[in-house]
Amino acid sequence: MKSVVEYFQETYGFVIQHTQWPCLQVGNHQRPNYLPMEVSAWLVSVFPCVCDEVQTQKCSWIQVCKIVEGQRYSKRLNERQITALLKVTCQRPQEREYDILQTVHHNAYADDPYAKEFGIKISEKLASVEARVLPAPWLKYHDTGREKDCLPQVGQWNMMNKKMVNGGNVNNWICINFSRNVQDSVARGFCYELAQMCVISGMVFNREPVLPPISGRPDQVERVLKARFHDAMTKLQPQGKELDLLIVILPDNNGSLYGDLKRICETDLGIVSQCCLTKHVFRMNKQYLANVALKINVKVGGRNTVLVDALSRRIPLVSDKPTIIFGADVTHPHPGEDSSPSIAAVVASQDWPEVTKYAGLVCAQEHRQELIQDLFKSWQDPVRGTVTSGMIKELLISFRKATGQKPQRIIFYRDGVSEGQFYQVLLYELDAIRKACASLEPNYQPPVTFVVVQKRHHTRLFANNHSDRNAVDRSGNILPGTVVDSKICHPTEFDFYLCSHAGIQGTSRPAHYHVLWDENKFTADGLQSLTNNLCYTYARCTRSVSIVPPAYYAHLAAFRARFYMEPETSDSGSMTSAAAGRGGMIVGPGARSTRVPGANAPVRPLPALKDNVKRVMFYC
């Protein structure tokens, strides 16, 4: 049996002198790797991954540790680091195009011996492709506004002289202030201005809260929320009323407060909330208040705008018969988090023909599992026999309750799938959709169009002439609605690049849409036009967005659900909870308990969303 001191002396010729010093953990939770601190600097070329937690300690003995420069840092960056990184990497289109050309020229591929050997020739010019610019759709607003219809200009518009097409009702609301810099009088003034903006925008909004705004300590968020909610309901319940909205004022740097608040509101109290940062409360900017009003409206069940073509039933393969549009995404833990589950989210339109409101469901699943496990589930119950459930089934039932009709067509936008997983995801998830439909009614199989949405690619599109004001927007990027479906696309499959948004800073990245399955027989023009038009219906702003809203909403819902995860309950990270559950769904006895590879813990279940929350766009 060798000691650590003997091992390093015999193997590396290194004598450890300070045997009382602690070791560095340079592995991960599943495979820990401990190194004596003295030799970590000497062995850093062999073990370059020095634990980042150790770097932050203020101890003199840490100074013997050295990290080789130029390594890729794969863990999560803080907000300051992200801001600094974006500042360095953010380039205008003309600058980026120049840098790309300079890099290609500098690499001198024409002189590369390996390229010559394989007969590869790389042009020093950018590829020239044909593109079209799709027109912006007309948007419908309420008839009581001065402007009833709106045609966006270069991917944007505003709410001046317009009212929401379906304003929501906020009759009963309260405000809680967690920022010690905001006085109660300031909080009251802010809430009044926000209520006023909601009314101007077309909502029915009571200017007086159920109870006056109160202040609370951030470290007592749960106690404060529950006590104030109880006080409000004590006043409302005898009248048969419910609390519609909670307005919360947060410190600018609020740590875990935001996540704790959303978890308590949406999974415990069953109320939608709108958080506002201190800096915005003091500024009280009209544009900010208008944007917050948009978010509040959809959270309480309203609609901000609708496509004119949707109301007049002129959208091909959507308006002719009841159509449900799904969006799905899976978000994975940040690098370095080796035991956290992945979060899957699925949203689905709940109104037809408008296709504007989306209900959302979330579930936790196996660590870094890309296939959505809870789309469809079945198990044997000793009393009821075969029991089926799942996210698709629940959203189909919800659609029928909301519209009075069952969907006759399904369009499924799936975000976040790499090319190597295309057909694995298609086979598994299309099968789940089929089974969910069949579980509702024998022979119920509406045609499905399955589209993957990708943003993480390296394709960039530049205008031929950066000085042509008719070819670029104010940021120098290509115009919103620019679509490319030849030359740089797949030679035989159905895919296209669509830049549906106007650039703000940097170089716009077009979204890549790849149609893996199409039983609805969309034409290229039809699907491109539908996708582009939907990008103008995003609820949180008056701009067209870069990816189709259902996929965007699914991403937001999955990101929100990450806040619901409770911390580990033991040092080993093991959990005693049952199989992974889903917000808003009862987990059946036959539900499978998936496990993180290499860990002893089943997937931590998400707390269930309250029914009244999951019916609205709580994630906005």
mmCIF file of C-alpha atoms in Angstrom, residues 287 334 367 412:
data_model
loop_
_atom_site.group_PDB
_atom_site.id
_atom_site.type_symbol
_atom_site.label_atom_id
_atom_site.label_comp_id
_atom_site.label_asym_id
_atom_site.label_seq_id
_atom_site.Cartn_x
_atom_site.Cartn_y
_atom_site.Cartn_z
ATOM 1 C CA GLN A 287 -42.316 52.660 -23.336
ATOM 2 C CA HIS A 334 -25.160 24.634 -17.486
ATOM 3 C CA HIS A 367 -29.789 14.768 -17.331
ATOM 4 C CA PHE A 412 -45.025 21.021 -34.479
#
